[in-house]
mmCIF file of C-alpha atoms in Angstrom:
data_model
loop_
_atom_site.group_PDB
_atom_site.id
_atom_site.type_symbol
_atom_site.label_atom_id
_atom_site.label_comp_id
_atom_site.label_asym_id
_atom_site.label_seq_id
_atom_site.Cartn_x
_atom_site.Cartn_y
_atom_site.Cartn_z
ATOM 1 C CA MET A 138 0.000 0.000 0.000
ATOM 2 C CA ILE A 139 1.167 3.488 -0.860
ATOM 3 C CA ALA A 140 -0.119 6.711 0.666
ATOM 4 C CA GLY A 141 0.459 9.974 -1.176
ATOM 5 C CA GLY A 142 -0.552 13.577 -0.785
ATOM 6 C CA ASP A 143 -2.354 13.716 -4.129
ATOM 7 C CA SER A 144 -5.584 12.121 -5.307
ATOM 8 C CA HIS A 145 -3.769 10.631 -8.299
ATOM 9 C CA THR A 146 -1.608 8.446 -6.069
ATOM 10 C CA CYS A 147 -3.930 5.763 -7.445
ATOM 11 C CA THR A 148 -1.587 5.691 -10.462
ATOM 12 C CA TYR A 149 0.488 3.109 -8.562
ATOM 13 C CA GLY A 150 -2.334 0.677 -9.268
ATOM 14 C CA ALA A 151 -0.833 0.164 -12.719
ATOM 15 C CA LEU A 152 1.805 -1.966 -10.974
ATOM 16 C CA GLY A 153 -0.608 -3.830 -8.724
ATOM 17 C CA ALA A 154 -0.053 -1.577 -5.697
ATOM 18 C CA PHE A 155 -2.855 -0.042 -3.645
ATOM 19 C CA GLY A 156 -2.088 3.674 -3.965
ATOM 20 C CA THR A 157 -4.420 6.157 -2.334
ATOM 21 C CA GLY A 158 -4.413 9.906 -1.856
ATOM 22 C CA LEU A 159 -4.658 11.353 1.645
ATOM 23 C CA GLY A 160 -5.093 14.835 3.057
ATOM 24 C CA SER A 161 -2.212 16.793 4.558
ATOM 25 C CA THR A 162 -3.091 15.878 8.156
ATOM 26 C CA ASP A 163 -3.188 12.158 7.372
ATOM 27 C CA ILE A 164 0.086 12.391 5.461
ATOM 28 C CA ALA A 165 1.708 14.099 8.446
ATOM 29 C CA PHE A 166 0.456 11.227 10.620
ATOM 30 C CA CYS A 167 1.975 8.691 8.200
ATOM 31 C CA LEU A 168 5.321 10.466 8.295
ATOM 32 C CA ALA A 169 5.275 10.574 12.088
ATOM 33 C CA PHE A 170 4.052 7.055 12.842
ATOM 34 C CA GLY A 171 4.578 5.030 9.661
ATOM 35 C CA TRP A 172 1.030 3.743 9.213
ATOM 36 C CA PHE A 173 -2.478 4.883 8.283
ATOM 37 C CA TRP A 174 -6.006 3.602 8.640
ATOM 38 C CA GLN A 175 -7.791 2.342 5.525
ATOM 39 C CA ALA A 176 -11.169 0.629 5.348
ATOM 40 C CA VAL A 177 -11.277 -2.335 2.962
ATOM 41 C CA PRO A 178 -13.487 -1.195 0.079
ATOM 42 C CA ALA A 179 -15.658 -3.347 -2.141
ATOM 43 C CA THR A 180 -14.367 -3.963 -5.655
ATOM 44 C CA VAL A 181 -15.869 -3.215 -9.050
ATOM 45 C CA ARG A 182 -14.466 -5.577 -11.666
ATOM 46 C CA VAL A 183 -13.757 -3.901 -15.024
ATOM 47 C CA GLU A 184 -13.228 -6.378 -17.862
ATOM 48 C CA PHE A 185 -11.466 -5.243 -21.034
ATOM 49 C CA VAL A 186 -12.203 -7.550 -23.966
ATOM 50 C CA GLY A 187 -11.684 -7.471 -27.717
ATOM 51 C CA SER A 188 -8.952 -6.084 -29.937
ATOM 52 C CA ARG A 189 -8.456 -2.346 -30.254
ATOM 53 C CA GLU A 190 -7.785 -0.330 -33.358
ATOM 54 C CA ARG A 191 -4.890 2.006 -34.078
ATOM 55 C CA PHE A 192 -5.060 5.383 -32.295
ATOM 56 C CA VAL A 193 -6.927 3.830 -29.344
ATOM 57 C CA THR A 194 -4.884 3.955 -26.132
ATOM 58 C CA GLY A 195 -5.218 3.446 -22.407
ATOM 59 C CA LYS A 196 -6.705 6.943 -22.211
ATOM 60 C CA ASP A 197 -9.620 5.820 -24.335
ATOM 61 C CA LEU A 198 -10.151 2.731 -22.196
ATOM 62 C CA ILE A 199 -10.593 4.715 -18.999
ATOM 63 C CA LEU A 200 -12.762 7.273 -20.788
ATOM 64 C CA ALA A 201 -14.923 4.365 -21.971
ATOM 65 C CA VAL A 202 -15.223 3.212 -18.356
ATOM 66 C CA LEU A 203 -16.228 6.715 -17.265
ATOM 67 C CA ALA A 204 -18.784 6.855 -20.065
ATOM 68 C CA GLN A 205 -20.382 3.706 -18.646
ATOM 69 C CA ILE A 206 -20.291 4.286 -14.901
ATOM 70 C CA GLY A 207 -20.011 8.060 -14.617
ATOM 71 C CA VAL A 208 -17.931 10.197 -12.287
ATOM 72 C CA ALA A 209 -19.584 8.715 -9.200
ATOM 73 C CA GLY A 210 -19.749 5.098 -10.358
ATOM 74 C CA GLY A 211 -16.754 4.037 -8.302
ATOM 75 C CA ASN A 212 -17.491 5.949 -5.113
ATOM 76 C CA GLY A 213 -16.057 4.100 -2.118
ATOM 77 C CA HIS A 214 -14.870 1.200 -4.283
ATOM 78 C CA VAL A 215 -11.725 -0.129 -5.912
ATOM 79 C CA LEU A 216 -11.750 -0.603 -9.676
ATOM 80 C CA GLU A 217 -9.957 -3.832 -10.638
ATOM 81 C CA PHE A 218 -8.960 -3.857 -14.304
ATOM 82 C CA THR A 219 -8.840 -7.308 -15.821
ATOM 83 C CA GLY A 220 -9.920 -9.299 -18.873
ATOM 84 C CA PRO A 221 -8.185 -10.814 -21.904
ATOM 85 C CA ALA A 222 -7.247 -7.430 -23.402
ATOM 86 C CA VAL A 223 -5.189 -6.380 -20.376
ATOM 87 C CA SER A 224 -2.147 -8.409 -21.418
ATOM 88 C CA GLY A 225 -1.866 -6.192 -24.494
ATOM 89 C CA LEU A 226 -1.608 -2.999 -22.451
ATOM 90 C CA SER A 227 1.842 -1.622 -21.739
ATOM 91 C CA VAL A 228 2.646 -0.267 -18.288
ATOM 92 C CA ASP A 229 2.519 3.266 -19.717
ATOM 93 C CA GLU A 230 -1.061 2.632 -20.816
ATOM 94 C CA ARG A 231 -1.960 1.034 -17.500
ATOM 95 C CA LEU A 232 -0.642 4.145 -15.766
ATOM 96 C CA ALA A 233 -3.157 6.244 -17.706
ATOM 97 C CA VAL A 234 -6.030 3.925 -16.803
ATOM 98 C CA ALA A 235 -5.184 3.604 -13.112
ATOM 99 C CA ASN A 236 -4.507 7.335 -12.831
ATOM 100 C CA MET A 237 -8.062 8.265 -13.763
ATOM 101 C CA ALA A 238 -9.803 5.713 -11.550
ATOM 102 C CA VAL A 239 -10.283 8.524 -9.057
ATOM 103 C CA GLU A 240 -12.259 10.445 -11.700
ATOM 104 C CA ALA A 241 -14.925 7.786 -11.186
ATOM 105 C CA GLY A 242 -14.766 8.412 -7.438
ATOM 106 C CA ALA A 243 -12.829 5.203 -6.778
ATOM 107 C CA GLU A 244 -10.420 4.763 -3.883
ATOM 108 C CA THR A 245 -7.916 3.395 -6.378
ATOM 109 C CA GLY A 246 -7.650 1.400 -9.602
ATOM 110 C CA LEU A 247 -5.677 -1.849 -9.716
ATOM 111 C CA PHE A 248 -4.171 -4.018 -12.432
ATOM 112 C CA PRO A 249 -3.237 -7.459 -11.074
ATOM 113 C CA ALA A 250 0.523 -7.851 -11.491
ATOM 114 C CA ASP A 251 1.509 -10.042 -14.441
ATOM 115 C CA GLU A 252 4.456 -10.677 -16.760
ATOM 116 C CA VAL A 253 4.191 -7.144 -18.169
ATOM 117 C CA THR A 254 4.551 -5.815 -14.627
ATOM 118 C CA ALA A 255 7.503 -8.085 -13.898
ATOM 119 C CA GLN A 256 9.374 -7.007 -17.018
ATOM 120 C CA TYR A 257 8.798 -3.347 -16.199
ATOM 121 C CA LEU A 258 10.080 -3.738 -12.646
ATOM 122 C CA GLN A 259 13.317 -5.430 -13.708
ATOM 123 C CA GLY A 260 16.037 -2.963 -12.837
ATOM 124 C CA ARG A 261 13.529 -0.590 -11.246
ATOM 125 C CA ALA A 262 12.329 -2.349 -8.100
ATOM 126 C CA ARG A 263 14.382 -1.379 -5.047
ATOM 127 C CA SER A 264 13.127 -4.193 -2.844
ATOM 128 C CA PRO A 265 11.553 -7.631 -3.285
ATOM 129 C CA TRP A 266 7.943 -7.556 -4.398
ATOM 130 C CA LYS A 267 5.114 -10.037 -4.565
ATOM 131 C CA ALA A 268 2.327 -10.191 -7.118
ATOM 132 C CA GLU A 269 -1.121 -9.971 -5.541
ATOM 133 C CA ARG A 270 -4.320 -11.066 -7.247
ATOM 134 C CA SER A 271 -7.936 -11.440 -6.266
ATOM 135 C CA ASP A 272 -8.851 -14.863 -4.918
ATOM 136 C CA PRO A 273 -10.536 -17.172 -7.448
ATOM 137 C CA ASP A 274 -13.748 -17.070 -5.411
ATOM 138 C CA ALA A 275 -13.641 -13.325 -4.730
ATOM 139 C CA SER A 276 -16.953 -11.493 -4.842
ATOM 140 C CA PHE A 277 -17.395 -8.185 -6.643
ATOM 141 C CA ALA A 278 -19.882 -5.393 -6.146
ATOM 142 C CA ARG A 279 -20.538 -5.525 -9.878
ATOM 143 C CA THR A 280 -18.815 -6.158 -13.194
ATOM 144 C CA VAL A 281 -18.387 -3.617 -15.985
ATOM 145 C CA ARG A 282 -17.483 -4.885 -19.455
ATOM 146 C CA VAL A 283 -15.688 -2.699 -22.007
ATOM 147 C CA ASP A 284 -15.389 -4.109 -25.537
ATOM 148 C CA LEU A 285 -12.394 -2.624 -27.327
ATOM 149 C CA SER A 286 -13.522 -3.940 -30.713
ATOM 150 C CA GLY A 287 -14.652 -0.935 -32.722
ATOM 151 C CA LEU A 288 -13.924 1.482 -29.882
ATOM 152 C CA PRO A 289 -12.909 4.821 -31.469
ATOM 153 C CA PRO A 290 -10.638 7.485 -29.999
ATOM 154 C CA LEU A 291 -12.679 9.314 -27.371
ATOM 155 C CA VAL A 292 -12.697 12.771 -25.832
ATOM 156 C CA ALA A 293 -14.140 14.022 -22.564
ATOM 157 C CA CYS A 294 -15.928 17.256 -23.396
ATOM 158 C CA PRO A 295 -16.272 20.239 -21.045
ATOM 159 C CA ASP A 296 -16.782 20.281 -18.121
ATOM 160 C CA SER A 297 -16.534 16.703 -16.824
ATOM 161 C CA PRO A 298 -14.327 13.637 -17.372
ATOM 162 C CA GLY A 299 -17.576 11.710 -17.697
ATOM 163 C CA ASN A 300 -18.872 13.789 -20.627
ATOM 164 C CA VAL A 301 -17.412 11.357 -23.150
ATOM 165 C CA ARG A 302 -17.982 11.295 -26.904
ATOM 166 C CA PRO A 303 -16.175 9.835 -29.933
ATOM 167 C CA VAL A 304 -13.757 12.364 -31.405
ATOM 168 C CA ALA A 305 -15.613 12.088 -34.721
ATOM 169 C CA GLU A 306 -18.664 13.699 -33.089
ATOM 170 C CA VAL A 307 -16.741 16.852 -32.163
ATOM 171 C CA ARG A 308 -14.622 17.055 -35.314
ATOM 172 C CA GLY A 309 -14.125 20.687 -36.334
ATOM 173 C CA GLN A 310 -14.122 22.173 -32.832
ATOM 174 C CA ARG A 311 -11.642 25.083 -32.859
ATOM 175 C CA VAL A 312 -8.598 24.572 -30.625
ATOM 176 C CA ASP A 313 -6.395 27.334 -29.182
ATOM 177 C CA GLN A 314 -4.016 25.191 -27.158
ATOM 178 C CA VAL A 315 -2.818 21.601 -27.023
ATOM 179 C CA TYR A 316 -1.159 20.219 -23.909
ATOM 180 C CA VAL A 317 0.608 16.840 -23.937
ATOM 181 C CA GLY A 318 1.811 15.838 -20.501
ATOM 182 C CA ASN A 319 0.604 15.294 -16.927
ATOM 183 C CA CYS A 320 0.838 12.340 -14.534
ATOM 184 C CA SER A 321 -1.821 10.645 -16.647
ATOM 185 C CA ASN A 322 -0.300 10.859 -20.115
ATOM 186 C CA GLY A 323 3.191 12.329 -20.041
ATOM 187 C CA THR A 324 4.911 8.976 -20.552
ATOM 188 C CA LEU A 325 7.456 8.080 -23.197
ATOM 189 C CA THR A 326 4.732 6.230 -25.095
ATOM 190 C CA ASP A 327 2.611 9.383 -25.189
ATOM 191 C CA LEU A 328 5.542 11.496 -26.363
ATOM 192 C CA ARG A 329 6.340 8.999 -29.113
ATOM 193 C CA GLN A 330 2.739 9.104 -30.323
ATOM 194 C CA ALA A 331 2.676 12.900 -30.334
ATOM 195 C CA ALA A 332 6.027 13.024 -32.134
ATOM 196 C CA GLU A 333 4.798 10.645 -34.827
ATOM 197 C CA VAL A 334 1.990 13.085 -35.611
ATOM 198 C CA LEU A 335 4.153 16.221 -35.432
ATOM 199 C CA ARG A 336 7.191 14.890 -37.300
ATOM 200 C CA GLY A 337 7.586 16.859 -40.536
ATOM 201 C CA ARG A 338 4.551 18.995 -39.729
ATOM 202 C CA ARG A 339 3.946 22.347 -38.042
ATOM 203 C CA VAL A 340 1.658 23.421 -35.226
ATOM 204 C CA HIS A 341 -1.277 25.362 -36.680
ATOM 205 C CA PRO A 342 -0.691 29.161 -36.640
ATOM 206 C CA ARG A 343 -3.659 29.812 -34.369
ATOM 207 C CA CYS A 344 -2.737 27.074 -31.902
ATOM 208 C CA ARG A 345 -0.191 26.770 -29.101
ATOM 209 C CA ALA A 346 1.326 23.369 -28.349
ATOM 210 C CA ILE A 347 2.963 22.564 -25.014
ATOM 211 C CA VAL A 348 4.711 19.276 -24.241
ATOM 212 C CA VAL A 349 5.519 18.373 -20.630
ATOM 213 C CA PRO A 350 7.346 15.065 -20.041
ATOM 214 C CA ALA A 351 6.185 13.479 -16.793
ATOM 215 C CA THR A 352 9.671 12.899 -15.342
ATOM 216 C CA TYR A 353 13.256 13.927 -15.978
ATOM 217 C CA GLY A 354 14.040 10.326 -16.902
ATOM 218 C CA ILE A 355 11.388 10.455 -19.613
ATOM 219 C CA TYR A 356 12.684 13.865 -20.700
ATOM 220 C CA ARG A 357 16.231 12.522 -21.085
ATOM 221 C CA GLN A 358 15.080 9.479 -23.040
ATOM 222 C CA ALA A 359 12.929 11.691 -25.268
ATOM 223 C CA MET A 360 16.005 13.806 -25.991
ATOM 224 C CA GLU A 361 18.054 10.723 -26.869
ATOM 225 C CA GLU A 362 15.335 9.516 -29.249
ATOM 226 C CA GLY A 363 15.080 12.908 -30.952
ATOM 227 C CA LEU A 364 11.519 13.484 -29.773
ATOM 228 C CA ILE A 365 12.289 16.839 -28.164
ATOM 229 C CA ALA A 366 13.877 18.051 -31.404
ATOM 230 C CA THR A 367 10.769 16.927 -33.292
ATOM 231 C CA PHE A 368 8.531 18.949 -30.983
ATOM 232 C CA LEU A 369 10.690 22.061 -31.272
ATOM 233 C CA GLU A 370 10.921 21.801 -35.055
ATOM 234 C CA ALA A 371 7.126 21.563 -35.204
ATOM 235 C CA GLY A 372 6.781 24.781 -33.202
ATOM 236 C CA ALA A 373 5.823 23.275 -29.856
ATOM 237 C CA VAL A 374 7.114 24.464 -26.499
ATOM 238 C CA VAL A 375 8.748 21.808 -24.311
ATOM 239 C CA ALA A 376 8.530 22.488 -20.573
ATOM 240 C CA PRO A 377 10.319 20.810 -17.658
ATOM 241 C CA PRO A 378 8.459 18.080 -15.748
ATOM 242 C CA THR A 379 5.762 19.810 -13.725
ATOM 243 C CA CYS A 380 2.018 19.854 -13.104
ATOM 244 C CA GLY A 381 2.054 23.076 -15.143
ATOM 245 C CA ALA A 382 -1.289 24.169 -16.522
ATOM 246 C CA CYS A 383 -3.104 20.990 -15.461
ATOM 247 C CA PHE A 384 -4.293 22.639 -12.253
ATOM 248 C CA GLY A 385 -4.222 26.181 -13.636
ATOM 249 C CA GLY A 386 -0.818 26.934 -12.154
ATOM 250 C CA HIS A 387 1.466 28.088 -14.980
ATOM 251 C CA MET A 388 2.878 27.222 -18.409
ATOM 252 C CA GLY A 389 -0.324 27.249 -20.440
ATOM 253 C CA VAL A 390 -3.075 28.734 -18.273
ATOM 254 C CA LEU A 391 -6.138 29.376 -20.447
ATOM 255 C CA ALA A 392 -7.804 32.735 -21.056
ATOM 256 C CA ALA A 393 -11.551 33.332 -21.276
ATOM 257 C CA GLY A 394 -13.070 31.845 -24.414
ATOM 258 C CA GLU A 395 -10.098 29.637 -25.221
ATOM 259 C CA VAL A 396 -10.390 25.920 -25.940
ATOM 260 C CA ALA A 397 -7.728 23.357 -25.087
ATOM 261 C CA VAL A 398 -7.216 19.710 -25.970
ATOM 262 C CA THR A 399 -5.134 18.086 -23.278
ATOM 263 C CA THR A 400 -3.933 14.660 -22.205
ATOM 264 C CA THR A 401 -4.492 15.583 -18.553
ATOM 265 C CA ASN A 402 -7.073 13.974 -16.290
ATOM 266 C CA ARG A 403 -9.515 16.720 -15.273
ATOM 267 C CA ASN A 404 -11.491 19.279 -17.236
ATOM 268 C CA PHE A 405 -13.672 20.864 -14.579
ATOM 269 C CA ARG A 406 -14.784 24.433 -15.189
ATOM 270 C CA GLY A 407 -11.866 26.717 -14.333
ATOM 271 C CA ARG A 408 -9.450 23.813 -13.894
ATOM 272 C CA MET A 409 -6.830 25.097 -16.348
ATOM 273 C CA GLY A 410 -7.452 28.805 -16.010
ATOM 274 C CA SER A 411 -10.470 30.943 -16.814
ATOM 275 C CA PRO A 412 -13.898 29.537 -15.919
ATOM 276 C CA GLU A 413 -14.911 30.661 -19.403
ATOM 277 C CA ALA A 414 -12.401 28.341 -21.098
ATOM 278 C CA GLY A 415 -13.257 24.875 -22.409
ATOM 279 C CA VAL A 416 -11.096 21.779 -21.917
ATOM 280 C CA TYR A 417 -11.281 18.497 -23.837
ATOM 281 C CA LEU A 418 -9.449 15.423 -22.509
ATOM 282 C CA ALA A 419 -7.951 13.129 -25.138
ATOM 283 C CA ASN A 420 -5.097 10.770 -25.898
ATOM 284 C CA ALA A 421 -1.761 11.970 -27.296
ATOM 285 C CA TRP A 422 -2.631 10.988 -30.874
ATOM 286 C CA VAL A 423 -5.761 13.134 -30.813
ATOM 287 C CA ALA A 424 -4.077 16.024 -29.017
ATOM 288 C CA ALA A 425 -1.161 16.198 -31.457
ATOM 289 C CA ALA A 426 -3.489 15.940 -34.452
ATOM 290 C CA ALA A 427 -5.484 18.870 -33.063
ATOM 291 C CA ALA A 428 -2.269 20.883 -32.779
ATOM 292 C CA VAL A 429 -1.575 20.377 -36.481
ATOM 293 C CA ALA A 430 -5.148 20.937 -37.670
ATOM 294 C CA GLY A 431 -6.023 23.745 -35.257
ATOM 295 C CA GLU A 432 -9.235 21.889 -34.506
ATOM 296 C CA LEU A 433 -10.381 18.537 -33.206
ATOM 297 C CA VAL A 434 -9.942 15.817 -35.809
ATOM 298 C CA HIS A 435 -9.472 12.083 -35.934
ATOM 299 C CA PRO A 436 -5.705 11.346 -35.937
ATOM 300 C CA ALA A 437 -6.141 9.510 -39.232
ATOM 301 C CA ASP A 438 -7.138 12.838 -40.805
ATOM 302 C CA VAL A 439 -3.557 14.002 -40.228
ATOM 303 C CA VAL A 440 -1.356 10.912 -40.444
ATOM 304 C CA GLY A 441 -3.558 8.507 -42.403
ATOM 305 C CA GLY A 442 -4.181 4.933 -41.363
ATOM 306 C CA GLY A 443 -7.950 4.789 -41.343
ATOM 307 C CA GLY A 444 -10.621 5.972 -38.964
ATOM 308 C CA PRO A 445 -14.222 7.162 -39.081
#
């Protein structure tokens, strides 16, 4: 179990750990005494089945969950992500899914540790670890099934992560700013996807593009792979790892009337700046395509490869 001072501590669930966000007083208690009190919540089983199409990522999977259960559908529960499609999700994608479990009100979101987890932890784990899984006869509060077959890239429209629609339904929406980063989708996988869209292209003249790698390790690797150069050549701004504009702090705060497409995890009214701004949540493919087009489009409209 991991206690953190941020609601998105649930991101640790991508590695099979129970991560939960606590308030400042509880965190101070943990630091002083080394333990905290946690009720054992009931579990909602989320089954991912089917084969996904290109341009569909972990971001779309969790948005599909939110579309089904809503922003209160996980209140007081743990979301356990399982099903035959899970083995095809990289840890970077699992991070995006687990990160946004709290947007459904869940205590945390967990992926049972598997071979993908073990490979990721090689060379990273600082102490012995043990894979934990639900018992074969475990009971669940309910089961939610998400079929990836035919699932399109999705966006969460203003002003709720649960206001989910296919990107094709909002095609043509003007975009003033694109933001690729955040603890949800600032991974190397996300940066590679954004770079594939931006390589050899330019950010639209009416649009700003900001890229924020999630960690300095990711930043360094992105530099070695030439991704940072690709972003700069396309006209994007690359910022140091930070929460930045995600919580309306700095580096991309929105003005009244502006519209942003962002890979972050929350789009509440006023979240990224002015209460009169609009924020769409999307995966890195969609965000980068919007930066090139200056409006919301299907990524295939920019890079080809099919799509509605």
